[in-house]
């Protein structure tokens, strides 16, 4: 790197961090997730405003590959933290309600997304029609588990019956959505001439669950007082990066390896270690790495040339995304005899997409499933569906903290024992880590 490149990189990083913090704080003051403001920061620095003059001045082409590398590390860290928070115990004990709502809120928007892709193929389709259709279905099906957990916590609903159900539904949704995306990547042939490597994905996952996970459990069991020393933290980072590299090499995306390594880390006996890892890595990811990702995402968004046709497409995308997700979740909840207001609140929460949707969209852009024009419209959809969750929830269930009407009987407010350590159980004042996006 030249001196000019180094100074440009450092100046650009400073601008990214500052603008992300300012707009993130503004979003929180407006009772919105910080991710809304940070995404706007990325878009503001991109080509949408001033025809890209600001982004060209702050981020010359010579440093953009370096920023892309930092963004990739940030996404890997975020996916690891999501995996760290994912717990099968969320599903157990939730009965058929969570499974029914999750499947319905995946299948209906997935099907509608495929139909939408057929309609958009002529104007926005890519070379691989099957991959385009599958990806559009997946993009319409996403629920952001982390930001949903944060919304519930901030509203004092995380321990309510509705909050317990919503977390269980979102947990299943996450698992299904990532599985569908992995399948779409696998069948798309994105690995090129080395596509045979995709056959190694299944044995790799089995090895992680049935070899690496038991070894980690025994290691933690032998050291019950294990704390996050620099050596232990380095070991966690090495495992995260190696797992991400492995899934990238076999032809999946690195996000799957990062997520998988977070899932297999021991829960029993390693509670303190998990919390320390989340706090330490979350701070770095939240403050520096993810804002860089928002910049990279924003540099690909160009809304300056929106015309009536593009606005019509955006309206159709929003109709399919919101309507499909809401209808699927609402109908399933009502069929399970959940009261009307709770069903509407649950369906609203399942429409939250957050940073998870942005990661999925960037995977689609990188692999050629989406073109830049449609990508820009889909980013707007992700922002709108995330921003609308809070106001709609207030309209349906009332002000934050008022959950008395969500339970018909006092005993319904009891929280199952296995949910005590679910994400979102921390107090709202515990800060906003990157995993709450």
mmCIF file of C-alpha atoms in Angstrom, residues 76 79-86 208 213 236 239-240 243 256-267 274:
data_model
loop_
_atom_site.group_PDB
_atom_site.id
_atom_site.type_symbol
_atom_site.label_atom_id
_atom_site.label_comp_id
_atom_site.label_asym_id
_atom_site.label_seq_id
_atom_site.Cartn_x
_atom_site.Cartn_y
_atom_site.Cartn_z
ATOM 1 C CA UNK A 76 -18.474 -13.604 9.314
ATOM 2 C CA UNK A 79 -23.032 -14.766 11.549
ATOM 3 C CA UNK A 80 -20.885 -16.442 14.193
ATOM 4 C CA UNK A 81 -22.632 -14.396 16.888
ATOM 5 C CA UNK A 82 -26.038 -15.316 15.461
ATOM 6 C CA UNK A 83 -25.031 -18.970 15.587
ATOM 7 C CA UNK A 84 -23.773 -18.486 19.124
ATOM 8 C CA UNK A 85 -27.228 -17.264 20.145
ATOM 9 C CA UNK A 86 -29.170 -19.924 18.235
ATOM 10 C CA UNK A 208 -18.530 -30.350 12.999
ATOM 11 C CA UNK A 213 -18.632 -30.373 19.015
ATOM 12 C CA UNK A 236 -12.300 -19.043 19.049
ATOM 13 C CA UNK A 239 -12.062 -21.757 14.678
ATOM 14 C CA UNK A 240 -14.470 -19.149 13.299
ATOM 15 C CA UNK A 243 -14.873 -22.852 9.479
ATOM 16 C CA UNK A 256 -22.504 -20.741 6.631
ATOM 17 C CA UNK A 257 -19.216 -21.857 8.155
ATOM 18 C CA UNK A 258 -19.172 -18.894 10.520
ATOM 19 C CA UNK A 259 -22.757 -19.567 11.599
ATOM 20 C CA UNK A 260 -22.074 -23.297 12.037
ATOM 21 C CA UNK A 261 -19.077 -22.700 14.301
ATOM 22 C CA UNK A 262 -21.199 -20.476 16.527
ATOM 23 C CA UNK A 263 -23.889 -23.171 16.726
ATOM 24 C CA UNK A 264 -21.512 -25.945 17.819
ATOM 25 C CA UNK A 265 -19.801 -24.055 20.639
ATOM 26 C CA UNK A 266 -20.808 -25.725 23.931
ATOM 27 C CA UNK A 267 -23.671 -24.236 25.876
ATOM 28 C CA UNK A 274 -20.138 -17.480 25.489
#
